[in-house]
Short mmCIF file of C-alpha atoms in Angstrom, two decimals:
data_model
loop_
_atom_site.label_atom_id
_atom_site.label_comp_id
_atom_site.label_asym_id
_atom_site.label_seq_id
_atom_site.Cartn_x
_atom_site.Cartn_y
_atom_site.Cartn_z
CA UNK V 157 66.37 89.50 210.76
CA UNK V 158 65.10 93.45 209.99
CA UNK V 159 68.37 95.71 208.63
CA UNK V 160 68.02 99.26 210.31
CA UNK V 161 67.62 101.47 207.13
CA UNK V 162 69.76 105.07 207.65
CA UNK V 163 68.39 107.25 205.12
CA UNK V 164 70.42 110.75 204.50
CA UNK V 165 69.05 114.20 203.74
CA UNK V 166 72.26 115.99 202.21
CA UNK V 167 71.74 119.93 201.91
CA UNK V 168 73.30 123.65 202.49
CA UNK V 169 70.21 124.56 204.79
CA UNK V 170 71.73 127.84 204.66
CA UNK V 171 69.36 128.43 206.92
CA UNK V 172 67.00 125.73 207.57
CA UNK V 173 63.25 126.76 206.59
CA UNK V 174 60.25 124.71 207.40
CA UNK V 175 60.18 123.58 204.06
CA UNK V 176 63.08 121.37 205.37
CA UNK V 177 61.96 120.61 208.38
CA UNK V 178 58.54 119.13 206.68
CA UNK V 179 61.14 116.71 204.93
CA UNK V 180 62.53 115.96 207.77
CA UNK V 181 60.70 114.71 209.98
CA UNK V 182 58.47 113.05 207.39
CA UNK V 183 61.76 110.99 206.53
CA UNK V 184 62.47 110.11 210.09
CA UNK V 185 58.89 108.29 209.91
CA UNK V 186 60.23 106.54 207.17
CA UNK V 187 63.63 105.21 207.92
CA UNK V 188 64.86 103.77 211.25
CA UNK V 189 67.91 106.54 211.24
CA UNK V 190 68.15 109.86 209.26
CA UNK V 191 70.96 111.63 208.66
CA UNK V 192 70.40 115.53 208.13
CA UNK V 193 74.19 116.19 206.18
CA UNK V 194 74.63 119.89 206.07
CA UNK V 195 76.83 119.68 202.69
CA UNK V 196 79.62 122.06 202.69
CA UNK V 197 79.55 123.56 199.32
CA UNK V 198 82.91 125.43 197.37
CA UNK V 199 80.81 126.48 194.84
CA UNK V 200 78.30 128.34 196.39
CA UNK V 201 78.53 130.96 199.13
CA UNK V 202 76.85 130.28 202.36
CA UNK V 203 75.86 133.36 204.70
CA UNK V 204 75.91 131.33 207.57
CA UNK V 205 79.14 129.32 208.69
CA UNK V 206 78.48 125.17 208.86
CA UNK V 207 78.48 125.18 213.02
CA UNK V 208 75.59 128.10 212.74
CA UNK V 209 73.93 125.86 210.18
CA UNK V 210 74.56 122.74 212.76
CA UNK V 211 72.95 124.63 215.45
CA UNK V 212 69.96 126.06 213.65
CA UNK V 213 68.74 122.67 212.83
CA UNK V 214 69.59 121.31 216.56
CA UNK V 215 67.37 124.23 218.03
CA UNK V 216 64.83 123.91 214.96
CA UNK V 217 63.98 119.85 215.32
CA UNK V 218 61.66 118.62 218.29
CA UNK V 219 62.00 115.13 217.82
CA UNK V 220 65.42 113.70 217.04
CA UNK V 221 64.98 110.13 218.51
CA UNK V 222 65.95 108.71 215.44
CA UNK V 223 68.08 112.15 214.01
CA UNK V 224 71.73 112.75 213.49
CA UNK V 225 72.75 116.10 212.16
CA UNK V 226 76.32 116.08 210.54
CA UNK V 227 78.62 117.59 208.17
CA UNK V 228 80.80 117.19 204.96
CA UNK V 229 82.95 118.82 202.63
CA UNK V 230 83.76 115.84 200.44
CA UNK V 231 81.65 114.08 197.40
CA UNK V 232 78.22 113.24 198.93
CA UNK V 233 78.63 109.82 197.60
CA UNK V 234 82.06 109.10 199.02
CA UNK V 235 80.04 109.88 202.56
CA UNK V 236 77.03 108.05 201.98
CA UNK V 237 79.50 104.86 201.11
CA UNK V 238 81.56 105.58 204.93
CA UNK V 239 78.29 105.79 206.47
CA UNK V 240 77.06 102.48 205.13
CA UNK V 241 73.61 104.45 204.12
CA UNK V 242 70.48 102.74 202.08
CA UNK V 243 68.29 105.70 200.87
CA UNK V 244 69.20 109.67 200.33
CA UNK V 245 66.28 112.03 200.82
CA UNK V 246 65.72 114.40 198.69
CA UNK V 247 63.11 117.17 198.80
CA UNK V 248 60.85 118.12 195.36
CA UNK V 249 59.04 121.42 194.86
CA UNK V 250 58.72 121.74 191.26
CA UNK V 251 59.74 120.59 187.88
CA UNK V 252 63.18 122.54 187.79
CA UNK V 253 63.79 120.32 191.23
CA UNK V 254 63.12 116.87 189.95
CA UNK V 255 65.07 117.44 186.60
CA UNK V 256 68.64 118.53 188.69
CA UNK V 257 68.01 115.87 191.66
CA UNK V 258 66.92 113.10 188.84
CA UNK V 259 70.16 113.60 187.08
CA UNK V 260 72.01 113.93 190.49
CA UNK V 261 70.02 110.56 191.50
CA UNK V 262 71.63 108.77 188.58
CA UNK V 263 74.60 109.77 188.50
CA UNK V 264 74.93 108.87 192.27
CA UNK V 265 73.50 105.18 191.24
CA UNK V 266 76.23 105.20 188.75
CA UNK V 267 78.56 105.94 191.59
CA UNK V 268 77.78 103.52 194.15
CA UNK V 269 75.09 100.69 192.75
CA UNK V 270 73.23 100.08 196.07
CA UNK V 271 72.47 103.92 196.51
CA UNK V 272 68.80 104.45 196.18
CA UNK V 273 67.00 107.98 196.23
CA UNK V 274 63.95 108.53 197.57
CA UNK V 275 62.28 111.68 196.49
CA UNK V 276 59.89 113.69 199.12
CA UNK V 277 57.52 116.37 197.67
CA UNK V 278 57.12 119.69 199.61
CA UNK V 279 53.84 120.71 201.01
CA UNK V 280 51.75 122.70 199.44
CA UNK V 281 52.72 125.83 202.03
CA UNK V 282 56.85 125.05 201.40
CA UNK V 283 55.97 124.92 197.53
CA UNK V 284 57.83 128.00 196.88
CA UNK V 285 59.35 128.29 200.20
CA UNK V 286 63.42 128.16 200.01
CA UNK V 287 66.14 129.59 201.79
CA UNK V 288 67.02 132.02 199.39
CA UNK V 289 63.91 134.06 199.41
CA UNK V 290 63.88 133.63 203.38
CA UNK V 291 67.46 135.06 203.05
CA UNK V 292 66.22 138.07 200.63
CA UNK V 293 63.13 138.91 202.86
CA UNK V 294 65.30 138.64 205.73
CA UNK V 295 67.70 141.51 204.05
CA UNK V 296 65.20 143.91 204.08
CA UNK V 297 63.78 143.76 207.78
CA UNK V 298 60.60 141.28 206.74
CA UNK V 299 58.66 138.77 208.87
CA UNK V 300 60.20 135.21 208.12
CA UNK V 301 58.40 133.80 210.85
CA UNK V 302 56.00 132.15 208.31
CA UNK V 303 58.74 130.61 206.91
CA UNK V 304 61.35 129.24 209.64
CA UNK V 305 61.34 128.63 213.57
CA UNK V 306 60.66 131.51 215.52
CA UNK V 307 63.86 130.37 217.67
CA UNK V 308 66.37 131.05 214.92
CA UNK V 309 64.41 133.84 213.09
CA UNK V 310 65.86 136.41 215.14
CA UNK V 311 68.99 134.96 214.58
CA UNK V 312 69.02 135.10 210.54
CA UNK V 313 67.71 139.04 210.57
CA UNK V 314 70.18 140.10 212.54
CA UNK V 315 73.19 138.33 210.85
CA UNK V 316 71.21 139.33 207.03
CA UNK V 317 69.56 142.49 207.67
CA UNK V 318 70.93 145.79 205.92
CA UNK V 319 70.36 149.44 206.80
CA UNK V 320 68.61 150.86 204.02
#
């Protein structure tokens, strides 16, 4: 008898960015069920509230046949445990990345023995994509479209943008 392996992408997506989206669906090939986990943060300020961030990545994703978007305040760990998850997803685009999510990959293992982390590298057009340089672009009145779905660019300009 197969298991159905959940896999979960934890991450502020604050906003989503194709980067993410690459990782995304890529993951959803892998795994029977994904779970995108918009991680609620106290350290870090987010310019966009968790229900925006919910709803960008619901308008953003074609395909969410086997796609659950959720969110959580709590340890990551303590989640994946209540969700009864296999794999988390994490996303790679350079060296700085893999030494942070390696160290957050062990000590989750430490944490909960069974939790595995699978680790995704970025495409060479999201290499140095991330949301805070679509954020700082965004500030000034640029084009993101390169860089997220048209149908929540206009939304992220006009929240970010500032009258120079």
């Amino acid at each position: 008898m197969r298991t159905v392996k959940t896999a979960i992408y934890p991450g502020s997506f604050d906003p989503v960015t194709y980067g993410h989206i690459d990782i995304i669906e890529r993951a959803a090939k892998l795994f029977d069920k994904l779970i995108v986990l918009v991680s609620i943060n106290p350290m870090k300020a987010a310019n966009f509230s968790t229900e925006e961030r919910i709803e960008f990545l619901n308008r953003s994703l074609k395909n969410k046949d086997n796609i659950e978007i959720d969110s959580s305040s709590g340890l990551f760990i303590d989640y994946f445990i209540k969700r009864n998850a296999d794999v988390i997803v994490k996303g790679l685009r350079a060296m700085s990345d893999f030494e942070y999510e390696f160290q957050m990959a062990l000590i989750n293992r430490d944490m909960c023995h069974t939790a595995e982390t699978v680790f995704l590298s970025a495409n060479a057009a999201s290499m140095f994509l991330s949301s805070s340089a679509v954020k700082q672009i965004a500030m000034f009145g640029g084009d993101i479209s390169a860089f997220v779905p048209n149908c929540i660019a206009g939304d992220i300009i006009e929240r970010l943008k500032v009258e120079v």
